[in-house]
JSON list of C-alpha atoms and ligand atoms in Angstrom, two decimals:
[
{"chain": "I", "resi": 1, "resn": "UNK", "atom": "CA", "xyz": [101.89, 90.18, 102.63]},
{"chain": "I", "resi": 2, "resn": "UNK", "atom": "CA", "xyz": [102.51, 92.11, 99.44]},
{"chain": "I", "resi": 3, "resn": "UNK", "atom": "CA", "xyz": [104.26, 90.57, 96.43]},
{"chain": "I", "resi": 4, "resn": "UNK", "atom": "CA", "xyz": [107.12, 92.17, 94.54]},
{"chain": "I", "resi": 5, "resn": "UNK", "atom": "CA", "xyz": [108.76, 90.70, 91.46]},
{"chain": "I", "resi": 6, "resn": "UNK", "atom": "CA", "xyz": [112.51, 90.01, 91.69]},
{"chain": "I", "resi": 7, "resn": "UNK", "atom": "CA", "xyz": [113.91, 90.54, 88.20]},
{"chain": "I", "resi": 8, "resn": "UNK", "atom": "CA", "xyz": [115.88, 92.65, 85.74]},
{"chain": "I", "resi": 9, "resn": "UNK", "atom": "CA", "xyz": [113.72, 91.60, 82.81]},
{"chain": "I", "resi": 10, "resn": "UNK", "atom": "CA", "xyz": [111.25, 94.13, 81.45]},
{"chain": "I", "resi": 11, "resn": "UNK", "atom": "CA", "xyz": [109.51, 91.43, 79.41]},
{"chain": "I", "resi": 12, "resn": "UNK", "atom": "CA", "xyz": [108.92, 89.36, 82.54]},
{"chain": "I", "resi": 13, "resn": "UNK", "atom": "CA", "xyz": [107.43, 92.36, 84.38]},
{"chain": "I", "resi": 14, "resn": "UNK", "atom": "CA", "xyz": [105.25, 93.20, 81.36]},
{"chain": "I", "resi": 15, "resn": "UNK", "atom": "CA", "xyz": [103.82, 89.68, 81.42]},
{"chain": "I", "resi": 16, "resn": "UNK", "atom": "CA", "xyz": [103.29, 89.31, 85.17]},
{"chain": "I", "resi": 17, "resn": "UNK", "atom": "CA", "xyz": [102.21, 92.88, 86.03]},
{"chain": "I", "resi": 18, "resn": "UNK", "atom": "CA", "xyz": [99.13, 92.17, 83.88]},
{"chain": "I", "resi": 19, "resn": "UNK", "atom": "CA", "xyz": [97.96, 89.66, 86.52]},
{"chain": "I", "resi": 20, "resn": "UNK", "atom": "CA", "xyz": [97.35, 92.60, 88.88]},
{"chain": "I", "resi": 21, "resn": "UNK", "atom": "CA", "xyz": [99.12, 91.02, 91.86]},
{"chain": "I", "resi": 22, "resn": "UNK", "atom": "CA", "xyz": [102.38, 93.00, 92.01]},
{"chain": "I", "resi": 23, "resn": "UNK", "atom": "CA", "xyz": [102.95, 95.82, 94.49]},
{"chain": "I", "resi": 24, "resn": "UNK", "atom": "CA", "xyz": [106.57, 96.55, 93.56]},
{"chain": "I", "resi": 25, "resn": "UNK", "atom": "CA", "xyz": [109.81, 95.14, 92.18]},
{"chain": "I", "resi": 26, "resn": "UNK", "atom": "CA", "xyz": [113.39, 94.51, 93.16]},
{"chain": "I", "resi": 27, "resn": "UNK", "atom": "CA", "xyz": [116.39, 94.43, 90.87]},
{"chain": "I", "resi": 28, "resn": "UNK", "atom": "CA", "xyz": [120.00, 93.72, 91.72]},
{"chain": "I", "resi": 29, "resn": "UNK", "atom": "CA", "xyz": [123.29, 94.03, 89.79]},
{"chain": "I", "resi": 30, "resn": "UNK", "atom": "CA", "xyz": [123.35, 90.29, 88.95]},
{"chain": "I", "resi": 31, "resn": "UNK", "atom": "CA", "xyz": [119.78, 90.32, 87.59]},
{"chain": "I", "resi": 32, "resn": "UNK", "atom": "CA", "xyz": [120.38, 93.46, 85.50]},
{"chain": "I", "resi": 33, "resn": "UNK", "atom": "CA", "xyz": [123.70, 92.08, 84.18]},
{"chain": "I", "resi": 34, "resn": "UNK", "atom": "CA", "xyz": [121.81, 89.17, 82.56]},
{"chain": "I", "resi": 35, "resn": "UNK", "atom": "CA", "xyz": [119.77, 91.53, 80.37]},
{"chain": "I", "resi": 36, "resn": "UNK", "atom": "CA", "xyz": [120.59, 93.36, 77.12]},
{"chain": "I", "resi": 37, "resn": "UNK", "atom": "CA", "xyz": [120.17, 97.12, 76.89]},
{"chain": "I", "resi": 38, "resn": "UNK", "atom": "CA", "xyz": [120.54, 100.10, 79.18]},
{"chain": "I", "resi": 39, "resn": "UNK", "atom": "CA", "xyz": [119.91, 99.27, 82.87]},
{"chain": "I", "resi": 40, "resn": "UNK", "atom": "CA", "xyz": [118.48, 102.75, 83.51]},
{"chain": "I", "resi": 41, "resn": "UNK", "atom": "CA", "xyz": [115.89, 102.25, 80.77]},
{"chain": "I", "resi": 42, "resn": "UNK", "atom": "CA", "xyz": [114.98, 98.87, 82.23]},
{"chain": "I", "resi": 43, "resn": "UNK", "atom": "CA", "xyz": [114.53, 100.30, 85.74]},
{"chain": "I", "resi": 44, "resn": "UNK", "atom": "CA", "xyz": [112.40, 103.17, 84.41]},
{"chain": "I", "resi": 45, "resn": "UNK", "atom": "CA", "xyz": [110.19, 100.82, 82.39]},
{"chain": "I", "resi": 46, "resn": "UNK", "atom": "CA", "xyz": [109.75, 98.50, 85.38]},
{"chain": "I", "resi": 47, "resn": "UNK", "atom": "CA", "xyz": [108.66, 101.56, 87.42]},
{"chain": "I", "resi": 48, "resn": "UNK", "atom": "CA", "xyz": [106.06, 102.38, 84.77]},
{"chain": "I", "resi": 49, "resn": "UNK", "atom": "CA", "xyz": [104.73, 98.83, 84.80]},
{"chain": "I", "resi": 50, "resn": "UNK", "atom": "CA", "xyz": [104.62, 98.28, 88.55]},
{"chain": "I", "resi": 51, "resn": "UNK", "atom": "CA", "xyz": [102.77, 100.83, 90.63]},
{"chain": "I", "resi": 52, "resn": "UNK", "atom": "CA", "xyz": [104.96, 100.67, 93.74]},
{"chain": "I", "resi": 53, "resn": "UNK", "atom": "CA", "xyz": [108.50, 100.74, 95.09]},
{"chain": "I", "resi": 54, "resn": "UNK", "atom": "CA", "xyz": [111.20, 99.50, 92.70]},
{"chain": "I", "resi": 55, "resn": "UNK", "atom": "CA", "xyz": [114.60, 98.80, 94.25]},
{"chain": "I", "resi": 56, "resn": "UNK", "atom": "CA", "xyz": [117.75, 99.74, 92.32]},
{"chain": "I", "resi": 57, "resn": "UNK", "atom": "CA", "xyz": [121.04, 98.81, 93.97]},
{"chain": "I", "resi": 58, "resn": "UNK", "atom": "CA", "xyz": [124.26, 100.72, 94.59]},
{"chain": "I", "resi": 59, "resn": "UNK", "atom": "CA", "xyz": [127.48, 98.81, 93.86]},
{"chain": "I", "resi": 60, "resn": "UNK", "atom": "CA", "xyz": [130.22, 100.85, 95.54]},
{"chain": "I", "resi": 61, "resn": "UNK", "atom": "CA", "xyz": [131.56, 99.95, 98.95]},
{"chain": "I", "resi": 62, "resn": "UNK", "atom": "CA", "xyz": [132.52, 103.34, 100.40]},
{"chain": "I", "resi": 63, "resn": "UNK", "atom": "CA", "xyz": [129.98, 105.65, 101.99]},
{"chain": "I", "resi": 64, "resn": "UNK", "atom": "CA", "xyz": [130.41, 108.67, 99.71]},
{"chain": "I", "resi": 65, "resn": "UNK", "atom": "CA", "xyz": [130.12, 106.63, 96.51]},
{"chain": "I", "resi": 66, "resn": "UNK", "atom": "CA", "xyz": [127.12, 104.68, 97.84]},
{"chain": "I", "resi": 67, "resn": "UNK", "atom": "CA", "xyz": [125.36, 107.94, 98.67]},
{"chain": "I", "resi": 68, "resn": "UNK", "atom": "CA", "xyz": [126.25, 109.44, 95.27]},
{"chain": "I", "resi": 69, "resn": "UNK", "atom": "CA", "xyz": [124.98, 106.34, 93.43]},
{"chain": "I", "resi": 70, "resn": "UNK", "atom": "CA", "xyz": [121.83, 106.29, 95.57]},
{"chain": "I", "resi": 71, "resn": "UNK", "atom": "CA", "xyz": [121.03, 109.92, 94.80]},
{"chain": "I", "resi": 72, "resn": "UNK", "atom": "CA", "xyz": [121.66, 109.29, 91.10]},
{"chain": "I", "resi": 73, "resn": "UNK", "atom": "CA", "xyz": [119.47, 106.16, 90.96]},
{"chain": "I", "resi": 74, "resn": "UNK", "atom": "CA", "xyz": [116.65, 108.12, 92.58]},
{"chain": "I", "resi": 75, "resn": "UNK", "atom": "CA", "xyz": [116.61, 110.51, 89.60]},
{"chain": "I", "resi": 76, "resn": "UNK", "atom": "CA", "xyz": [115.51, 107.67, 87.29]},
{"chain": "I", "resi": 77, "resn": "UNK", "atom": "CA", "xyz": [111.91, 107.60, 88.55]},
{"chain": "I", "resi": 78, "resn": "UNK", "atom": "CA", "xyz": [109.99, 108.73, 91.63]},
{"chain": "I", "resi": 79, "resn": "UNK", "atom": "CA", "xyz": [109.24, 105.09, 92.57]},
{"chain": "I", "resi": 80, "resn": "UNK", "atom": "CA", "xyz": [112.91, 104.07, 92.71]},
{"chain": "I", "resi": 81, "resn": "UNK", "atom": "CA", "xyz": [114.13, 103.25, 96.17]},
{"chain": "I", "resi": 82, "resn": "UNK", "atom": "CA", "xyz": [117.81, 102.77, 96.91]},
{"chain": "I", "resi": 83, "resn": "UNK", "atom": "CA", "xyz": [119.00, 99.26, 97.64]},
{"chain": "I", "resi": 84, "resn": "UNK", "atom": "CA", "xyz": [122.11, 99.24, 99.82]},
{"chain": "I", "resi": 85, "resn": "UNK", "atom": "CA", "xyz": [124.10, 96.09, 100.73]},
{"chain": "I", "resi": 86, "resn": "UNK", "atom": "CA", "xyz": [124.51, 95.54, 104.46]},
{"chain": "I", "resi": 87, "resn": "UNK", "atom": "CA", "xyz": [127.81, 96.72, 105.98]},
{"chain": "I", "resi": 88, "resn": "UNK", "atom": "CA", "xyz": [128.98, 99.43, 108.37]},
{"chain": "I", "resi": 89, "resn": "UNK", "atom": "CA", "xyz": [129.42, 101.73, 105.36]},
{"chain": "I", "resi": 90, "resn": "UNK", "atom": "CA", "xyz": [125.99, 100.67, 104.11]},
{"chain": "I", "resi": 91, "resn": "UNK", "atom": "CA", "xyz": [124.41, 101.65, 107.44]},
{"chain": "I", "resi": 92, "resn": "UNK", "atom": "CA", "xyz": [126.10, 105.04, 107.32]},
{"chain": "I", "resi": 93, "resn": "UNK", "atom": "CA", "xyz": [125.03, 105.60, 103.72]},
{"chain": "I", "resi": 94, "resn": "UNK", "atom": "CA", "xyz": [121.49, 104.54, 104.66]},
{"chain": "I", "resi": 95, "resn": "UNK", "atom": "CA", "xyz": [121.30, 107.09, 107.46]},
{"chain": "I", "resi": 96, "resn": "UNK", "atom": "CA", "xyz": [122.48, 109.85, 105.10]},
{"chain": "I", "resi": 97, "resn": "UNK", "atom": "CA", "xyz": [120.11, 108.89, 102.27]},
{"chain": "I", "resi": 98, "resn": "UNK", "atom": "CA", "xyz": [117.15, 108.58, 104.66]},
{"chain": "I", "resi": 99, "resn": "UNK", "atom": "CA", "xyz": [117.93, 111.99, 106.20]},
{"chain": "I", "resi": 100, "resn": "UNK", "atom": "CA", "xyz": [117.67, 113.42, 102.67]},
{"chain": "I", "resi": 101, "resn": "UNK", "atom": "CA", "xyz": [114.23, 111.86, 102.21]},
{"chain": "I", "resi": 102, "resn": "UNK", "atom": "CA", "xyz": [115.23, 108.82, 100.12]},
{"chain": "I", "resi": 103, "resn": "UNK", "atom": "CA", "xyz": [113.78, 105.40, 100.95]},
{"chain": "I", "resi": 104, "resn": "UNK", "atom": "CA", "xyz": [116.28, 102.55, 101.41]},
{"chain": "I", "resi": 105, "resn": "UNK", "atom": "CA", "xyz": [115.99, 98.79, 101.04]},
{"chain": "I", "resi": 106, "resn": "UNK", "atom": "CA", "xyz": [118.91, 97.24, 102.89]},
{"chain": "I", "resi": 107, "resn": "UNK", "atom": "CA", "xyz": [119.88, 93.99, 101.26]},
{"chain": "I", "resi": 108, "resn": "UNK", "atom": "CA", "xyz": [121.93, 90.90, 102.17]},
{"chain": "I", "resi": 109, "resn": "UNK", "atom": "CA", "xyz": [120.59, 90.77, 105.72]},
{"chain": "I", "resi": 110, "resn": "UNK", "atom": "CA", "xyz": [121.01, 87.30, 107.23]},
{"chain": "I", "resi": 111, "resn": "UNK", "atom": "CA", "xyz": [120.46, 87.71, 110.99]},
{"chain": "I", "resi": 112, "resn": "UNK", "atom": "CA", "xyz": [118.35, 89.45, 113.60]},
{"chain": "I", "resi": 113, "resn": "UNK", "atom": "CA", "xyz": [121.36, 91.48, 114.75]},
{"chain": "I", "resi": 114, "resn": "UNK", "atom": "CA", "xyz": [121.85, 92.84, 111.22]},
{"chain": "I", "resi": 115, "resn": "UNK", "atom": "CA", "xyz": [118.10, 93.49, 110.97]},
{"chain": "I", "resi": 116, "resn": "UNK", "atom": "CA", "xyz": [118.12, 95.51, 114.20]},
{"chain": "I", "resi": 117, "resn": "UNK", "atom": "CA", "xyz": [120.99, 97.68, 112.98]},
{"chain": "I", "resi": 118, "resn": "UNK", "atom": "CA", "xyz": [119.22, 98.14, 109.64]},
{"chain": "I", "resi": 119, "resn": "UNK", "atom": "CA", "xyz": [116.00, 99.24, 111.33]},
{"chain": "I", "resi": 120, "resn": "UNK", "atom": "CA", "xyz": [117.89, 101.67, 113.55]},
{"chain": "I", "resi": 121, "resn": "UNK", "atom": "CA", "xyz": [119.60, 103.19, 110.49]},
{"chain": "I", "resi": 122, "resn": "UNK", "atom": "CA", "xyz": [116.16, 104.08, 109.15]},
{"chain": "I", "resi": 123, "resn": "UNK", "atom": "CA", "xyz": [115.76, 101.67, 106.22]},
{"chain": "I", "resi": 124, "resn": "UNK", "atom": "CA", "xyz": [112.23, 101.15, 104.91]},
{"chain": "I", "resi": 125, "resn": "UNK", "atom": "CA", "xyz": [112.85, 97.51, 103.94]},
{"chain": "I", "resi": 126, "resn": "UNK", "atom": "CA", "xyz": [115.07, 94.78, 105.39]},
{"chain": "I", "resi": 127, "resn": "UNK", "atom": "CA", "xyz": [115.80, 92.15, 102.74]},
{"chain": "I", "resi": 128, "resn": "UNK", "atom": "CA", "xyz": [116.45, 88.73, 104.24]},
{"chain": "I", "resi": 129, "resn": "UNK", "atom": "CA", "xyz": [117.60, 86.12, 101.69]},
{"chain": "I", "resi": 130, "resn": "UNK", "atom": "CA", "xyz": [115.91, 82.79, 102.47]},
{"chain": "I", "resi": 131, "resn": "UNK", "atom": "CA", "xyz": [117.27, 80.68, 99.62]},
{"chain": "I", "resi": 132, "resn": "UNK", "atom": "CA", "xyz": [120.88, 81.63, 100.26]},
{"chain": "I", "resi": 133, "resn": "UNK", "atom": "CA", "xyz": [120.51, 80.70, 103.96]},
{"chain": "I", "resi": 134, "resn": "UNK", "atom": "CA", "xyz": [119.07, 77.31, 103.06]},
{"chain": "I", "resi": 135, "resn": "UNK", "atom": "CA", "xyz": [121.94, 76.85, 100.57]},
{"chain": "I", "resi": 136, "resn": "UNK", "atom": "CA", "xyz": [124.38, 76.82, 103.49]},
{"chain": "I", "resi": 137, "resn": "UNK", "atom": "CA", "xyz": [122.13, 74.63, 105.66]},
{"chain": "I", "resi": 138, "resn": "UNK", "atom": "CA", "xyz": [120.87, 77.41, 107.91]},
{"chain": "I", "resi": 139, "resn": "UNK", "atom": "CA", "xyz": [117.10, 77.13, 108.35]},
{"chain": "I", "resi": 140, "resn": "UNK", "atom": "CA", "xyz": [115.79, 80.27, 106.67]},
{"chain": "I", "resi": 141, "resn": "UNK", "atom": "CA", "xyz": [112.40, 80.06, 108.39]},
{"chain": "I", "resi": 142, "resn": "UNK", "atom": "CA", "xyz": [114.09, 80.16, 111.81]},
{"chain": "I", "resi": 143, "resn": "UNK", "atom": "CA", "xyz": [116.05, 83.27, 110.83]},
{"chain": "I", "resi": 144, "resn": "UNK", "atom": "CA", "xyz": [113.05, 85.06, 109.35]},
{"chain": "I", "resi": 145, "resn": "UNK", "atom": "CA", "xyz": [110.97, 84.20, 112.41]},
{"chain": "I", "resi": 146, "resn": "UNK", "atom": "CA", "xyz": [113.67, 85.62, 114.69]},
{"chain": "I", "resi": 147, "resn": "UNK", "atom": "CA", "xyz": [113.88, 88.81, 112.61]},
{"chain": "I", "resi": 148, "resn": "UNK", "atom": "CA", "xyz": [110.12, 89.34, 112.62]},
{"chain": "I", "resi": 149, "resn": "UNK", "atom": "CA", "xyz": [109.85, 88.62, 116.36]},
{"chain": "I", "resi": 150, "resn": "UNK", "atom": "CA", "xyz": [112.79, 90.90, 117.14]},
{"chain": "I", "resi": 151, "resn": "UNK", "atom": "CA", "xyz": [111.36, 93.85, 115.26]},
{"chain": "I", "resi": 152, "resn": "UNK", "atom": "CA", "xyz": [107.74, 93.35, 116.24]},
{"chain": "I", "resi": 153, "resn": "UNK", "atom": "CA", "xyz": [108.44, 92.10, 119.77]},
{"chain": "I", "resi": 154, "resn": "UNK", "atom": "CA", "xyz": [108.33, 94.06, 123.05]},
{"chain": "I", "resi": 155, "resn": "UNK", "atom": "CA", "xyz": [108.13, 97.44, 121.35]},
{"chain": "I", "resi": 156, "resn": "UNK", "atom": "CA", "xyz": [105.54, 96.60, 118.72]},
{"chain": "I", "resi": 157, "resn": "UNK", "atom": "CA", "xyz": [105.08, 99.59, 116.45]},
{"chain": "I", "resi": 158, "resn": "UNK", "atom": "CA", "xyz": [108.46, 101.08, 117.35]},
{"chain": "I", "resi": 159, "resn": "UNK", "atom": "CA", "xyz": [110.18, 99.95, 114.13]},
{"chain": "I", "resi": 160, "resn": "UNK", "atom": "CA", "xyz": [108.55, 100.89, 110.87]},
{"chain": "I", "resi": 161, "resn": "UNK", "atom": "CA", "xyz": [110.99, 98.93, 108.69]},
{"chain": "I", "resi": 162, "resn": "UNK", "atom": "CA", "xyz": [109.26, 96.19, 106.70]},
{"chain": "I", "resi": 163, "resn": "UNK", "atom": "CA", "xyz": [110.68, 92.69, 106.51]},
{"chain": "I", "resi": 164, "resn": "UNK", "atom": "CA", "xyz": [111.12, 91.75, 102.85]},
{"chain": "I", "resi": 165, "resn": "UNK", "atom": "CA", "xyz": [111.69, 88.04, 102.22]},
{"chain": "I", "resi": 166, "resn": "UNK", "atom": "CA", "xyz": [114.05, 87.61, 99.27]},
{"chain": "I", "resi": 167, "resn": "UNK", "atom": "CA", "xyz": [115.92, 84.83, 97.47]},
{"chain": "I", "resi": 168, "resn": "UNK", "atom": "CA", "xyz": [112.67, 82.90, 97.03]},
{"chain": "I", "resi": 169, "resn": "UNK", "atom": "CA", "xyz": [113.53, 79.62, 95.32]},
{"chain": "I", "resi": 170, "resn": "UNK", "atom": "CA", "xyz": [110.12, 77.94, 95.38]},
{"chain": "I", "resi": 171, "resn": "UNK", "atom": "CA", "xyz": [106.47, 78.66, 96.27]},
{"chain": "I", "resi": 172, "resn": "UNK", "atom": "CA", "xyz": [106.86, 77.21, 99.77]},
{"chain": "I", "resi": 173, "resn": "UNK", "atom": "CA", "xyz": [109.35, 79.98, 100.64]},
{"chain": "I", "resi": 174, "resn": "UNK", "atom": "CA", "xyz": [106.65, 82.53, 99.76]},
{"chain": "I", "resi": 175, "resn": "UNK", "atom": "CA", "xyz": [104.02, 80.83, 101.93]},
{"chain": "I", "resi": 176, "resn": "UNK", "atom": "CA", "xyz": [106.49, 80.52, 104.82]},
{"chain": "I", "resi": 177, "resn": "UNK", "atom": "CA", "xyz": [107.35, 84.24, 104.56]},
{"chain": "I", "resi": 178, "resn": "UNK", "atom": "CA", "xyz": [103.65, 85.16, 104.70]},
{"chain": "I", "resi": 179, "resn": "UNK", "atom": "CA", "xyz": [102.94, 82.84, 107.65]},
{"chain": "I", "resi": 180, "resn": "UNK", "atom": "CA", "xyz": [105.88, 84.28, 109.58]},
{"chain": "I", "resi": 181, "resn": "UNK", "atom": "CA", "xyz": [104.59, 87.83, 109.17]},
{"chain": "I", "resi": 182, "resn": "UNK", "atom": "CA", "xyz": [106.88, 89.31, 106.52]},
{"chain": "I", "resi": 183, "resn": "UNK", "atom": "CA", "xyz": [105.35, 92.44, 105.01]},
{"chain": "I", "resi": 184, "resn": "UNK", "atom": "CA", "xyz": [106.69, 91.71, 101.52]},
{"chain": "I", "resi": 185, "resn": "UNK", "atom": "CA", "xyz": [108.18, 88.83, 99.52]},
{"chain": "I", "resi": 186, "resn": "UNK", "atom": "CA", "xyz": [110.08, 89.51, 96.33]},
{"chain": "I", "resi": 187, "resn": "UNK", "atom": "CA", "xyz": [109.60, 86.59, 94.00]},
{"chain": "I", "resi": 188, "resn": "UNK", "atom": "CA", "xyz": [111.24, 85.60, 90.67]},
{"chain": "I", "resi": 189, "resn": "UNK", "atom": "CA", "xyz": [108.90, 85.28, 87.69]},
{"chain": "I", "resi": 190, "resn": "UNK", "atom": "CA", "xyz": [109.54, 81.54, 87.51]},
{"chain": "I", "resi": 191, "resn": "UNK", "atom": "CA", "xyz": [108.33, 81.04, 91.10]},
{"chain": "I", "resi": 192, "resn": "UNK", "atom": "CA", "xyz": [105.32, 83.34, 90.60]},
{"chain": "I", "resi": 193, "resn": "UNK", "atom": "CA", "xyz": [104.34, 81.12, 87.65]},
{"chain": "I", "resi": 194, "resn": "UNK", "atom": "CA", "xyz": [104.80, 77.98, 89.77]},
{"chain": "I", "resi": 195, "resn": "UNK", "atom": "CA", "xyz": [102.40, 79.54, 92.29]},
{"chain": "I", "resi": 196, "resn": "UNK", "atom": "CA", "xyz": [99.64, 79.44, 89.66]},
{"chain": "I", "resi": 197, "resn": "UNK", "atom": "CA", "xyz": [99.68, 75.71, 89.30]},
{"chain": "I", "resi": 198, "resn": "UNK", "atom": "CA", "xyz": [97.48, 73.07, 90.87]},
{"chain": "I", "resi": 199, "resn": "UNK", "atom": "CA", "xyz": [96.50, 69.87, 89.04]},
{"chain": "I", "resi": 200, "resn": "UNK", "atom": "CA", "xyz": [92.93, 70.07, 90.38]},
{"chain": "I", "resi": 201, "resn": "UNK", "atom": "CA", "xyz": [92.53, 73.58, 88.94]},
{"chain": "I", "resi": 202, "resn": "UNK", "atom": "CA", "xyz": [93.53, 72.51, 85.40]},
{"chain": "I", "resi": 203, "resn": "UNK", "atom": "CA", "xyz": [91.45, 69.34, 85.66]},
{"chain": "I", "resi": 204, "resn": "UNK", "atom": "CA", "xyz": [88.46, 71.36, 86.91]},
{"chain": "I", "resi": 205, "resn": "UNK", "atom": "CA", "xyz": [88.69, 73.87, 84.05]},
{"chain": "I", "resi": 206, "resn": "UNK", "atom": "CA", "xyz": [88.93, 71.05, 81.49]},
{"chain": "I", "resi": 207, "resn": "UNK", "atom": "CA", "xyz": [85.85, 69.39, 82.97]},
{"chain": "I", "resi": 208, "resn": "UNK", "atom": "CA", "xyz": [83.75, 72.60, 83.03]},
{"chain": "I", "resi": 209, "resn": "UNK", "atom": "CA", "xyz": [84.68, 73.21, 79.39]},
{"chain": "I", "resi": 210, "resn": "UNK", "atom": "CA", "xyz": [83.89, 69.65, 78.29]},
{"chain": "I", "resi": 211, "resn": "UNK", "atom": "CA", "xyz": [80.52, 69.61, 80.11]},
{"chain": "I", "resi": 212, "resn": "UNK", "atom": "CA", "xyz": [79.53, 72.98, 78.62]},
{"chain": "I", "resi": 213, "resn": "UNK", "atom": "CA", "xyz": [80.48, 71.80, 75.12]},
{"chain": "I", "resi": 214, "resn": "UNK", "atom": "CA", "xyz": [78.16, 68.81, 75.56]},
{"chain": "I", "resi": 215, "resn": "UNK", "atom": "CA", "xyz": [75.30, 71.34, 75.34]},
{"chain": "I", "resi": 216, "resn": "UNK", "atom": "CA", "xyz": [76.01, 73.36, 72.13]},
{"chain": "I", "resi": 217, "resn": "UNK", "atom": "CA", "xyz": [72.81, 75.38, 72.58]},
{"chain": "I", "resi": 218, "resn": "UNK", "atom": "CA", "xyz": [74.20, 76.70, 75.88]},
{"chain": "I", "resi": 219, "resn": "UNK", "atom": "CA", "xyz": [77.33, 77.95, 74.08]},
{"chain": "I", "resi": 220, "resn": "UNK", "atom": "CA", "xyz": [75.08, 79.78, 71.62]},
{"chain": "I", "resi": 221, "resn": "UNK", "atom": "CA", "xyz": [73.06, 81.29, 74.48]},
{"chain": "I", "resi": 222, "resn": "UNK", "atom": "CA", "xyz": [76.21, 82.65, 76.19]},
{"chain": "I", "resi": 223, "resn": "UNK", "atom": "CA", "xyz": [77.53, 84.05, 72.93]},
{"chain": "I", "resi": 224, "resn": "UNK", "atom": "CA", "xyz": [74.21, 85.87, 72.43]},
{"chain": "I", "resi": 225, "resn": "UNK", "atom": "CA", "xyz": [74.35, 87.27, 75.95]},
{"chain": "I", "resi": 226, "resn": "UNK", "atom": "CA", "xyz": [77.87, 88.61, 75.36]},
{"chain": "I", "resi": 227, "resn": "UNK", "atom": "CA", "xyz": [76.84, 90.16, 72.04]},
{"chain": "I", "resi": 228, "resn": "UNK", "atom": "CA", "xyz": [73.81, 91.86, 73.60]},
{"chain": "I", "resi": 229, "resn": "UNK", "atom": "CA", "xyz": [75.97, 93.32, 76.38]},
{"chain": "I", "resi": 230, "resn": "UNK", "atom": "CA", "xyz": [78.58, 94.54, 73.89]},
{"chain": "I", "resi": 231, "resn": "UNK", "atom": "CA", "xyz": [75.89, 96.22, 71.77]},
{"chain": "I", "resi": 232, "resn": "UNK", "atom": "CA", "xyz": [74.48, 98.06, 74.81]},
{"chain": "I", "resi": 233, "resn": "UNK", "atom": "CA", "xyz": [77.90, 99.16, 76.10]},
{"chain": "Z", "resi": 301, "resn": "E4P", "atom": "C1", "xyz": [116.59, 90.50, 96.51]},
{"chain": "Z", "resi": 301, "resn": "E4P", "atom": "O1", "xyz": [116.13, 91.63, 96.34]},
{"chain": "Z", "resi": 301, "resn": "E4P", "atom": "C2", "xyz": [117.53, 89.84, 95.61]},
{"chain": "Z", "resi": 301, "resn": "E4P", "atom": "O2", "xyz": [117.43, 90.45, 94.32]},
{"chain": "Z", "resi": 301, "resn": "E4P", "atom": "C3", "xyz": [117.26, 88.39, 95.36]},
{"chain": "Z", "resi": 301, "resn": "E4P", "atom": "O3", "xyz": [116.10, 87.93, 95.99]},
{"chain": "Z", "resi": 301, "resn": "E4P", "atom": "C4", "xyz": [118.42, 87.48, 95.39]},
{"chain": "Z", "resi": 301, "resn": "E4P", "atom": "O4", "xyz": [118.02, 86.17, 95.16]},
{"chain": "Z", "resi": 301, "resn": "E4P", "atom": "P1", "xyz": [119.01, 84.98, 94.76]},
{"chain": "Z", "resi": 301, "resn": "E4P", "atom": "O5", "xyz": [119.63, 84.44, 95.99]},
{"chain": "Z", "resi": 301, "resn": "E4P", "atom": "O6", "xyz": [118.15, 83.97, 94.09]},
{"chain": "Z", "resi": 301, "resn": "E4P", "atom": "O7", "xyz": [120.05, 85.60, 93.84]}
]
């Protein structure tokens, strides 16, 4: 499973892209509305930082305006893909945009029936929101499992749409999405940082450092090795 970052914050992408684990990004109107500055500049900068698909969302509800916004968002950067909220109009707009060669991420998908319609409309990504399902006491893992099984079931290979797990509220959502076969999870910076942590890792690093420091001559030896390598480079 590939990891995208779910954010409107350029600073957050700058920090986390440096880890080398991101394959793309998703924004949405709510995330961008939290940030200062021009949203187009933010989307372009995120595209420069993340070498992969970056979703930018349309906000209109009628087909013609969705298509017009989608075409316009695509001019921001070649990696922009159009995020379209699920609805009958959204499906129609998706079909039009896809027929023109634009990639679409259909968002706000909460059931296998919606996922099937989305795949048939030609979307590249189907965004299923796990956290928002759990918020209303619907088991998000059950829904994601049903979506993955429906699309990859009897006619495996027939649908090329990728299941993108979204609304990740904690690291366990990310692991669940991977175990269930989602192709992508889009994860907020806060949750990506939580994924770094394990008490045994920090304790282990502290112990290695303390043991090494107990032999000062070893520290000198390593420093010399680094210097020699730098001189030869
Ligand atoms: C997906 O692309 C959305 O931006 C996002 O995951 C929504 O998450 P939320 O439910 O935490 O707002």
